[in-house]
Structure formats: structure tokens, C-alpha cells
PDB file of C-alpha atoms and ligand atoms in Angstrom:
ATOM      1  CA  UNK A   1     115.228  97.573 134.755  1.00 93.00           C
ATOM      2  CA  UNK A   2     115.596  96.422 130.967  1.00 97.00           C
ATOM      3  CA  UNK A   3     115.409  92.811 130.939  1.00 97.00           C
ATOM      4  CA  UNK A   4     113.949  92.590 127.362  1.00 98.00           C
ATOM      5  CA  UNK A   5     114.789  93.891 123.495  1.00 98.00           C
ATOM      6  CA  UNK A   6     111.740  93.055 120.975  1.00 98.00           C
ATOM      7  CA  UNK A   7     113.548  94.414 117.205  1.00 98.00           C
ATOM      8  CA  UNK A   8     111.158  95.193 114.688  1.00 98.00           C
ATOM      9  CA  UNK A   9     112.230  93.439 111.123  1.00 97.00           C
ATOM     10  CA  UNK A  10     111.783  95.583 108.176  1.00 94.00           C
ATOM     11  CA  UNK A  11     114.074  97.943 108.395  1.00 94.00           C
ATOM     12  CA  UNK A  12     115.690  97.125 111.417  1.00 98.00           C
ATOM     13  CA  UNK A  13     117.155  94.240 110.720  1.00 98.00           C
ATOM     14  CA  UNK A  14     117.540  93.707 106.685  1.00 96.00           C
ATOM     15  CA  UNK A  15     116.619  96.499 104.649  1.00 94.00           C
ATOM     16  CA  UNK A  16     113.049  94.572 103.580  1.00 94.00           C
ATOM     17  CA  UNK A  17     111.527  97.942 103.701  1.00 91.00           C
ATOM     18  CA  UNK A  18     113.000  98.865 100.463  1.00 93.00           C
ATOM     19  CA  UNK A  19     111.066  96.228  98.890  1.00 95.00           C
ATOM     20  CA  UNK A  20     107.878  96.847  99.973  1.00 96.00           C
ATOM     21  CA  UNK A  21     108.434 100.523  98.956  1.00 97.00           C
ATOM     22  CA  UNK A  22     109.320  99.438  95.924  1.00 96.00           C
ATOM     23  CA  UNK A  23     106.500  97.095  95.413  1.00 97.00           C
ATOM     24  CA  UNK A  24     104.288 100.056  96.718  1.00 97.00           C
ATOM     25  CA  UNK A  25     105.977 102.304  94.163  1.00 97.00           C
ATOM     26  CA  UNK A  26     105.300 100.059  91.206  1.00 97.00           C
ATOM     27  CA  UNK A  27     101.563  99.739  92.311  1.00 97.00           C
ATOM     28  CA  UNK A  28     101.133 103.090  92.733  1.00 97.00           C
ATOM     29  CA  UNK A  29     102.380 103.957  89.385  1.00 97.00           C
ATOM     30  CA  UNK A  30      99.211 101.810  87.669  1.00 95.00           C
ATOM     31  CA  UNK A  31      97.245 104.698  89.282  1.00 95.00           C
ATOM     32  CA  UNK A  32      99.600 107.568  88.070  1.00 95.00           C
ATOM     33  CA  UNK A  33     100.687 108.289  91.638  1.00 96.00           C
ATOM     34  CA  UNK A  34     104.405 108.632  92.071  1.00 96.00           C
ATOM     35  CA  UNK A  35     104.862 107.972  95.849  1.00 97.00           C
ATOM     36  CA  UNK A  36     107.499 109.709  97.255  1.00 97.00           C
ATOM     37  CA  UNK A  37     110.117 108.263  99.649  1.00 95.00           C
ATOM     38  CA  UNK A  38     108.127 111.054 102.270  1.00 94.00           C
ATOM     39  CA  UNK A  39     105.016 109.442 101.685  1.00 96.00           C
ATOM     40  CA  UNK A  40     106.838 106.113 102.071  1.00 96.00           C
ATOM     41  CA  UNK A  41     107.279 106.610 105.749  1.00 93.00           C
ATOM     42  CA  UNK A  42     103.494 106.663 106.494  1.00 95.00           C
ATOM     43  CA  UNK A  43     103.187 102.874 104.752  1.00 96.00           C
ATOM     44  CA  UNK A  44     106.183 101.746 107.370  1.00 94.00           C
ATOM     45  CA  UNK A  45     104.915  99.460 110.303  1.00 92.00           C
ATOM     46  CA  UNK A  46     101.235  99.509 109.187  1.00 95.00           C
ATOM     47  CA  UNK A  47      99.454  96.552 107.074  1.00 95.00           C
ATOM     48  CA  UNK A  48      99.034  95.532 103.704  1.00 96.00           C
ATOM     49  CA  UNK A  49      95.395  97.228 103.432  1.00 96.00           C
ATOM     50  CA  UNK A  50      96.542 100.336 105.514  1.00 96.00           C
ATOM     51  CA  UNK A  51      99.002 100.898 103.366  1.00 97.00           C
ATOM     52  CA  UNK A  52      97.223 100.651 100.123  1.00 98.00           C
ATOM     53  CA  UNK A  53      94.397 102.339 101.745  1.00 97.00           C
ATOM     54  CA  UNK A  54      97.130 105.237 102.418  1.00 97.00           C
ATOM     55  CA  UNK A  55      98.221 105.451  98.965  1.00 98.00           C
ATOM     56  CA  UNK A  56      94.870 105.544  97.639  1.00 97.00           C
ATOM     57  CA  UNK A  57      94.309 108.556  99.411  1.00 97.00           C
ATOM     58  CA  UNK A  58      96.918 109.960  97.928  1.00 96.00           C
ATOM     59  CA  UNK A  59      95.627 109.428  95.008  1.00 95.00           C
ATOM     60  CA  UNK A  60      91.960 110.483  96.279  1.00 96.00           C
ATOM     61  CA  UNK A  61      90.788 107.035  94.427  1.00 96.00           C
ATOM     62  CA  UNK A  62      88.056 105.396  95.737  1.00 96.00           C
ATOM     63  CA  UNK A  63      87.657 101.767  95.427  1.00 96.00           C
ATOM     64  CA  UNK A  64      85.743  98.460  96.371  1.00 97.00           C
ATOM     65  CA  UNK A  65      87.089  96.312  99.003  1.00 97.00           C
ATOM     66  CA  UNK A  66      87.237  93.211  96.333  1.00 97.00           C
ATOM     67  CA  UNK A  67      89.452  95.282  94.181  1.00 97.00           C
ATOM     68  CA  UNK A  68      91.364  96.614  97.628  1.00 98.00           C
ATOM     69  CA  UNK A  69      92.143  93.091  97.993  1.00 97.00           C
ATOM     70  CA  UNK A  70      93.389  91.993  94.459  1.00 98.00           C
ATOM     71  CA  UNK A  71      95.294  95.064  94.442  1.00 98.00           C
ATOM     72  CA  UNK A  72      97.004  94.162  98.197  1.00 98.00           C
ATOM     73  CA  UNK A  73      97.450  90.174  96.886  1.00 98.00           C
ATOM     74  CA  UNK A  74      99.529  91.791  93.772  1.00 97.00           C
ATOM     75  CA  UNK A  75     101.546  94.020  95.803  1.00 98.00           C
ATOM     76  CA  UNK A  76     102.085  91.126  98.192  1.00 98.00           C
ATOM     77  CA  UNK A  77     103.151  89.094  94.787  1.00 98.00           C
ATOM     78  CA  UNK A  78     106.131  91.441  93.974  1.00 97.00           C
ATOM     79  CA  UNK A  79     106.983  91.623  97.648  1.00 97.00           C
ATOM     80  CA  UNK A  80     107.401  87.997  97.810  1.00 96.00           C
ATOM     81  CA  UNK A  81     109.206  87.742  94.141  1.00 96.00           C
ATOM     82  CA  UNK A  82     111.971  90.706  95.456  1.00 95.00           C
ATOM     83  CA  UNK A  83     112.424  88.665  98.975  1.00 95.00           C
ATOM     84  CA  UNK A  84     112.994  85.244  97.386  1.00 94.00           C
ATOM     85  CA  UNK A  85     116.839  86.115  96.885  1.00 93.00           C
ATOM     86  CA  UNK A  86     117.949  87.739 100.072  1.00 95.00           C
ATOM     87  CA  UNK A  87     120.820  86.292 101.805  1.00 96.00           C
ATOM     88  CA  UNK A  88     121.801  85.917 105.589  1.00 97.00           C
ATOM     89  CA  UNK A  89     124.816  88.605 104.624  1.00 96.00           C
ATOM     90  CA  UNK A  90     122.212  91.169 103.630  1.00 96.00           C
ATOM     91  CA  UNK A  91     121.090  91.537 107.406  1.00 98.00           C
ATOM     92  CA  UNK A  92     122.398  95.094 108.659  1.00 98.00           C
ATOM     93  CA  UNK A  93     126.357  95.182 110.465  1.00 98.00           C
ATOM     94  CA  UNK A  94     126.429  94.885 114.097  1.00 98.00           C
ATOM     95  CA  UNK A  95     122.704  93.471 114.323  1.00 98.00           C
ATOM     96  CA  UNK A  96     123.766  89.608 115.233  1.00 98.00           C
ATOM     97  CA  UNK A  97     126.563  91.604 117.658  1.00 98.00           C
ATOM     98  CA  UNK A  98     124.158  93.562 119.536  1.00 98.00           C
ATOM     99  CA  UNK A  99     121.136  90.162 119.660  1.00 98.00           C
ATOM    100  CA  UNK A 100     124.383  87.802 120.996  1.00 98.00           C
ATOM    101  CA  UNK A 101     125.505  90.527 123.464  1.00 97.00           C
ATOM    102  CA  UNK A 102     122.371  91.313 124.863  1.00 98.00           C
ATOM    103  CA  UNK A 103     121.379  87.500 125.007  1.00 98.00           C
ATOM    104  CA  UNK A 104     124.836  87.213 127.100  1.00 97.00           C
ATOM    105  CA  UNK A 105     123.311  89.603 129.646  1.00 97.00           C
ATOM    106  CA  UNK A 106     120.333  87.286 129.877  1.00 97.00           C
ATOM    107  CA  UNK A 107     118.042  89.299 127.912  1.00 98.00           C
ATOM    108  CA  UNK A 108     114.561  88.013 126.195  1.00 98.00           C
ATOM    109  CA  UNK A 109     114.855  88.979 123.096  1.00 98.00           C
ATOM    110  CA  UNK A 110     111.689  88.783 120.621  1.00 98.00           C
ATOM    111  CA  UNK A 111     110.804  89.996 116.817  1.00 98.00           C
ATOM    112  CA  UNK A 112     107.555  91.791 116.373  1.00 98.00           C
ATOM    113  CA  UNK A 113     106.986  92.425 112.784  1.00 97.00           C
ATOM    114  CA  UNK A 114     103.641  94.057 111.578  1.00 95.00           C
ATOM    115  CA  UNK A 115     104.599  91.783 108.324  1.00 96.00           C
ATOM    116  CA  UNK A 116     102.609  88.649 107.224  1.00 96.00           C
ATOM    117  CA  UNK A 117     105.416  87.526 105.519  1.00 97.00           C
ATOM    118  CA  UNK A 118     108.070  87.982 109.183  1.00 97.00           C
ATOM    119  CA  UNK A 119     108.331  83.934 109.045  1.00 97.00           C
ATOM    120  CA  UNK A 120     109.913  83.607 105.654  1.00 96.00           C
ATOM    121  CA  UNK A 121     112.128  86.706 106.162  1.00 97.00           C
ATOM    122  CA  UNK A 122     113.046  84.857 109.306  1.00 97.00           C
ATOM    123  CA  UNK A 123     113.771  81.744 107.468  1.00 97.00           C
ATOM    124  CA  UNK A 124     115.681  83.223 104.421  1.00 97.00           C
ATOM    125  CA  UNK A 125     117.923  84.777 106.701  1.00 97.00           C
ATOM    126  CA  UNK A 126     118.394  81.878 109.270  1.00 97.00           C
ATOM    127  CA  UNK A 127     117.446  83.557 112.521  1.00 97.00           C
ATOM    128  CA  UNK A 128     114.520  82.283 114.351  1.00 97.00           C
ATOM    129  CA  UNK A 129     117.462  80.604 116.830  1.00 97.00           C
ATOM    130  CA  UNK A 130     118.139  84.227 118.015  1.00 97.00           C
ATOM    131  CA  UNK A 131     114.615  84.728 119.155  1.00 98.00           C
ATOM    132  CA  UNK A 132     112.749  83.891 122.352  1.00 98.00           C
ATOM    133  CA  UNK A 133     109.198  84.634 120.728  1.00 98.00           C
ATOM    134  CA  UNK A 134     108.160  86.054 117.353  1.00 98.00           C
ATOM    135  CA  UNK A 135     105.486  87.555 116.659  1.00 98.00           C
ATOM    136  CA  UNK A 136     104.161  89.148 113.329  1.00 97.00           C
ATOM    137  CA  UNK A 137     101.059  90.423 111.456  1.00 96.00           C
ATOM    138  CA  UNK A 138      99.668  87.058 110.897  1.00 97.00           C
ATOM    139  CA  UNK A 139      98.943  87.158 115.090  1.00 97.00           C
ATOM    140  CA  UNK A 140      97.451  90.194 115.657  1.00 97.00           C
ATOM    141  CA  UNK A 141      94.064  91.752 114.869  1.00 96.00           C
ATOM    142  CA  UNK A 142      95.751  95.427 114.990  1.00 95.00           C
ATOM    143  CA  UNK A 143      98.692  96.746 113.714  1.00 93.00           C
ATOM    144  CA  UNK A 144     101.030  99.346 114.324  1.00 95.00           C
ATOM    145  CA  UNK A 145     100.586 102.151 115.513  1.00 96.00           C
ATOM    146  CA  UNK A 146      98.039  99.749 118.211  1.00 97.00           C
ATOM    147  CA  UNK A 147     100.203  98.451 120.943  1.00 98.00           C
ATOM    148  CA  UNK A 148      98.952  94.839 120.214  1.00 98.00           C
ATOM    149  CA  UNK A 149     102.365  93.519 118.800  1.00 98.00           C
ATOM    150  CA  UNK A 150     104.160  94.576 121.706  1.00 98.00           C
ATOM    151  CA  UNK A 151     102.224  93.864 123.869  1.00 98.00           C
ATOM    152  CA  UNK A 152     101.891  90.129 123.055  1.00 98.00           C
ATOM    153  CA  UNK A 153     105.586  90.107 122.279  1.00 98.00           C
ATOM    154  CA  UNK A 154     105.935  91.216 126.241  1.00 98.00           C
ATOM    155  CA  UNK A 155     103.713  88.291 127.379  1.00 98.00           C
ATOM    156  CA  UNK A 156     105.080  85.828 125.442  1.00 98.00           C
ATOM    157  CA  UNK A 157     108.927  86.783 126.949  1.00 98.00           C
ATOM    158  CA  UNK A 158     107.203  87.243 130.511  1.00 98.00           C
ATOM    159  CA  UNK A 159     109.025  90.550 130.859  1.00 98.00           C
ATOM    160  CA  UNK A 160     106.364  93.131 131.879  1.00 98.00           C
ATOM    161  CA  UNK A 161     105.935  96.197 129.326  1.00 98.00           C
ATOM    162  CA  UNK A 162     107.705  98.400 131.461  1.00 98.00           C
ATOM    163  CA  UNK A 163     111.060  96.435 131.391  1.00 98.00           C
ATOM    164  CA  UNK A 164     111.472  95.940 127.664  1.00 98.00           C
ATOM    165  CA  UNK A 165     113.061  98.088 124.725  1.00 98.00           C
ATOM    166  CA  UNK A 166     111.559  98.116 121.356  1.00 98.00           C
ATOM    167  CA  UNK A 167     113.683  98.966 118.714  1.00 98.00           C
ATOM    168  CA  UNK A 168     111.758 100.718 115.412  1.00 98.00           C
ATOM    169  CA  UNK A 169     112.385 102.368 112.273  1.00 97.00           C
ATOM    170  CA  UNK A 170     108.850 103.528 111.890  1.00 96.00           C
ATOM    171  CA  UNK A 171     106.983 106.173 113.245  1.00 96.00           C
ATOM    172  CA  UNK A 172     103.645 103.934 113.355  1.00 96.00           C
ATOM    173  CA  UNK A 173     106.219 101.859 115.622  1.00 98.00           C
ATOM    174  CA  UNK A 174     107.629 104.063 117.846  1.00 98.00           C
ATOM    175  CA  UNK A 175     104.069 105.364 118.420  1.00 98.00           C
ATOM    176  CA  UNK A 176     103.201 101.775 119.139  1.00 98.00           C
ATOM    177  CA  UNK A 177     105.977 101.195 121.531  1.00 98.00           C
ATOM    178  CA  UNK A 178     105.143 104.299 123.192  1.00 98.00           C
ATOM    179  CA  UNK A 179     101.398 103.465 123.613  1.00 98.00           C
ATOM    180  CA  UNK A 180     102.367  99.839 124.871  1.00 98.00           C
ATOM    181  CA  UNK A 181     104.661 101.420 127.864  1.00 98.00           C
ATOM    182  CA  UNK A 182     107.574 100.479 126.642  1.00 98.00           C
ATOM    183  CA  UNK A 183     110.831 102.376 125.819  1.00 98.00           C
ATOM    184  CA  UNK A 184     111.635 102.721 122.144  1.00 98.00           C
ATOM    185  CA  UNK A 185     115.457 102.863 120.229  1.00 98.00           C
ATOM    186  CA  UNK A 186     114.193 104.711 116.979  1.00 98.00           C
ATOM    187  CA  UNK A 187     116.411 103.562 114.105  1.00 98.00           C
ATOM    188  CA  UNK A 188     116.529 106.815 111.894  1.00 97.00           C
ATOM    189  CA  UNK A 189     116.364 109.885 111.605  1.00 96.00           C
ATOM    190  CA  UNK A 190     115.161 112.130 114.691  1.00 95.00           C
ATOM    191  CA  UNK A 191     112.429 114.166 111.887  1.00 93.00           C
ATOM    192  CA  UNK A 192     110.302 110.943 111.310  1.00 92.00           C
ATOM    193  CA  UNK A 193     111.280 109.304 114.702  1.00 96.00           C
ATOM    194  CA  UNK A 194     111.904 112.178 117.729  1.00 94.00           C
ATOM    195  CA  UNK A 195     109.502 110.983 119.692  1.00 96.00           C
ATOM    196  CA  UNK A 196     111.492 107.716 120.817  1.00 98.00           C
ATOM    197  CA  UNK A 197     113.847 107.757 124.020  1.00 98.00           C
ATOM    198  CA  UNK A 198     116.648 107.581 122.114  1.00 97.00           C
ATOM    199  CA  UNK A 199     117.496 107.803 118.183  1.00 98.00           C
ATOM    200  CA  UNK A 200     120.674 106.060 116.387  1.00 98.00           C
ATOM    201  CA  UNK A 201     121.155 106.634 112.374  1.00 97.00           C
ATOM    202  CA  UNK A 202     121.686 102.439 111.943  1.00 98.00           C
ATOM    203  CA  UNK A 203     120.281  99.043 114.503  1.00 98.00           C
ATOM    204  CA  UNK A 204     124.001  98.135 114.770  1.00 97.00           C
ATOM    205  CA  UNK A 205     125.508 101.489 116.761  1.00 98.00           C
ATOM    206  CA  UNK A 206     123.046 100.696 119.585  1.00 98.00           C
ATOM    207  CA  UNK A 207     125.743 100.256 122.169  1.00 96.00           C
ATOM    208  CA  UNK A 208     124.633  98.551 125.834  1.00 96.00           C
ATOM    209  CA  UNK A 209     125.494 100.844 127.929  1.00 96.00           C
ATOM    210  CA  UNK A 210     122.670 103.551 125.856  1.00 97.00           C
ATOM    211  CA  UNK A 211     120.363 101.106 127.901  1.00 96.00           C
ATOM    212  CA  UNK A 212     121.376 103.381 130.862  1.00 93.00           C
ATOM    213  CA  UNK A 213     120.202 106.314 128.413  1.00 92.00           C
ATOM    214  CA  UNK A 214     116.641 105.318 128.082  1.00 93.00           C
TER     215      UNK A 214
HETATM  216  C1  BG6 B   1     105.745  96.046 108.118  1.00 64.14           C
HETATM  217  C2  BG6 B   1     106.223  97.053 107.086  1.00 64.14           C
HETATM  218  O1  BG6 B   1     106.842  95.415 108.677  1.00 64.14           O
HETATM  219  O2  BG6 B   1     104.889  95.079 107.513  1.00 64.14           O
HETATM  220  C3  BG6 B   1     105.033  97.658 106.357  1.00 64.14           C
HETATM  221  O3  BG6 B   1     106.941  98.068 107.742  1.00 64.14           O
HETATM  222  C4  BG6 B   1     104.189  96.551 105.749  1.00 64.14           C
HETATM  223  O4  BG6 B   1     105.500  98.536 105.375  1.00 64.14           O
HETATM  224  C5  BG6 B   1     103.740  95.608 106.870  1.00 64.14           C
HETATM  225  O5  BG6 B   1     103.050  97.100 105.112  1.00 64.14           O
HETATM  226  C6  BG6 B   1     102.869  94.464 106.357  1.00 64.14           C
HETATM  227  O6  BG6 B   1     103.648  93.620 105.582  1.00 64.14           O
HETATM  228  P1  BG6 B   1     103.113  92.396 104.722  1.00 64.14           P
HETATM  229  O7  BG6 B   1     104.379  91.647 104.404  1.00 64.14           O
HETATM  230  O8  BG6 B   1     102.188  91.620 105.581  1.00 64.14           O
HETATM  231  O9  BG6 B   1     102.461  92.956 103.529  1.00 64.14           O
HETATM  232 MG1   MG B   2     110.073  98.491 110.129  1.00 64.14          MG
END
């Protein structure tokens, strides 16, 4: 039975994701690569280097991993300048609703964010209170698509994998989810996300009684 929800942040609870696009975008551009919103979906739930690493493929640009790294700390430096003004009202309709009503039915409930940044996200918005465990990129040696996050996210509730639902706008997520034994709410569309028990457009029409669904 579930007994746990673990929420993925960017894009599943504030629409963060737009920023590191956007960040991604304006990096890319330096290299004349104009990185598509399609592209975009492949950079979603993986990390900083991954990401870059994905664009410079796209590219077919080969570079050292000293100039990998000054390229990830710029995009990091945008990232971190768009965040700075986002706003507890910017989080996504219904998400609070759904945390509050699942907490009433004695659910864990824990954030696993691939992001190194998850705590001041957290913080901006004024959330951590709605969490039983976080967990983000800072804690983990692999990211999404590994099942690490989840994984720790499930011992740290002390809900077995089995019992908890991951909810995940990213297909390096769902896969993760999926790997880690858990079920998995994809928050999307069902092109980039079928493979997920169940698939709602936005976080806040998750209803309680899909739970049955899963
Ligand atoms: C995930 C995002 O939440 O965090 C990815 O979906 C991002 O797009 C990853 O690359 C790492 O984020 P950060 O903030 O550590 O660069
Ligand atoms: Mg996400």
C-alpha cells in the first residue's frame, strides 16, 4: 500500500525548470547552438555536468574538463541570479493542497531534487516544514536516471521502495523511479513521460483516490 509521496522540485513544484533552460539556452548560444525546448527535455533531472556534457554533444564540441567546469559554474551563476526573485505564490496551484491532504492521511512525504541548489529553492519558497526528508544533488554520487535519490529518499522516510509514489516531470526521473521500484505520477505529457503508471498534464490535478490507479 502507498504510504509515501517523494515530489521532485523543478518542475513539479515551481516552474524552476524554465530557468535552468533558460540559463542552458543562453550558454548554449556562446557556442552557436540554439537548443530547442526538445532537446531541453534530455537536460531535465540530470546534473549540471550531464547536462552541459549533453549540449556539447549537440554541438559535437569537445572540451577540457577545466573549461567543462567554468562553463557549468557560469551556467550555475545565471541559474542562481533568475532564482533570487521567486516568490512562495509562484509554486504551481493545488501543490500545497495535494502535500496537506496526503500528510492528513499520514503520508511521508519527501523532496528529491537532482538540483544542488534544492535547499535555497526550498527556502525562497518557505517549504522545508512540508517535508519529512529532503534530499537533493548535493547527497548523492548519481543522478537521475540512477535510482540513488529515491532510494535514499525511501530510507530516510522508512517507507520501503515498494510503498512510495514519486512524482516527476522528467523522463531521466520517471526512469529513475522506475529503476528504484517505485511507482511514478509523470507530470506532463504522455510523449516524453508514457512510461510512468499514471500521467496528469499539471502536479496539482493529482487527485487521492488516482493512488488506487497506480
Ligand atoms: C534538476 C533539473 O532538478 O537539477 C536539471 O531538472 C538540473 O535540469 C539538475 O540540471 C541539477 O541542478 P543544479 O541546480 O545542481 O545545477
Ligand atoms: Mg524536474
Amino acid at each position: 500500500m502507498i504510504r509515501a509521496a517523494i515530489f521532485d522540485l523543478d518542475g513539479v513544484i515551481i516552474d524552476t525548470a524554465h530557468y535552468h533552460y533558460i540559463a542552458w539556452k543562453r550558454l548554449a548560444s556562446e557556442f552557436n547552438i540554439n537548443l530547442t525546448i526538445e532537446q531541453n527535455e534530455r537536460l531535465k533531472g540530470v546534473s549540471r555536468m550531464r547536462s552541459l556534457e549533453i549540449i556539447l554533444e549537440l554541438g559535437h564540441i569537445q572540451l577540457s574538463e577545466e573549461e567543462k567546469e567554468k562553463l557549468a559554474v557560469r551556467k550555475n551563476s545565471w541559474f542562481i541570479e533568475y532564482i533570487e526573485s521567486i516568490r512562495p505564490e509562484e509554486i504551481f496551484p493545488g501543490v500545497i493542497a495535494l502535500i496537506t491532504a496526503l500528510r492528513e492521511k499520514h503520508f511521508k512525504i519527501a523532496l528529491a531534487s537532482s538540483s544542488k541548489n534544492a535547499q535555497r529553492v526550498i527556502e525562497l519558497l518557505k517549504i522545508a516544514n512540508l517535508f519529512d526528508a529532503i534530499v537533493d544533488g548535493t547527497m548523492i554520487t548519481h543522478t537521475k536516471p540512477d535510482p540513488e535519490i529515491f532510494l535514499l529518499a525511501s530510507s530516510r522516510l522508512g517507507v520501503p521502495p515498494g510503498d512510495c509514489v514519486v512524482f516527476e516531470d522528467a523522463e531521466a526521473g520517471v526512469e529513475a523511479a522506475l529503476a528504484s521500484g517505485m511507482k511514478c505520477v509523470g507530470v506532463g505529457s504522455e510523449e516524453q513521460l508514457g512510461k510512468a503508471h499514471k500521467i496528469i498534464a499539471k502536479t496539482g490535478n493529482f487527485e487521492l483516490n488516482m493512488l488506487n490507479e497506480l
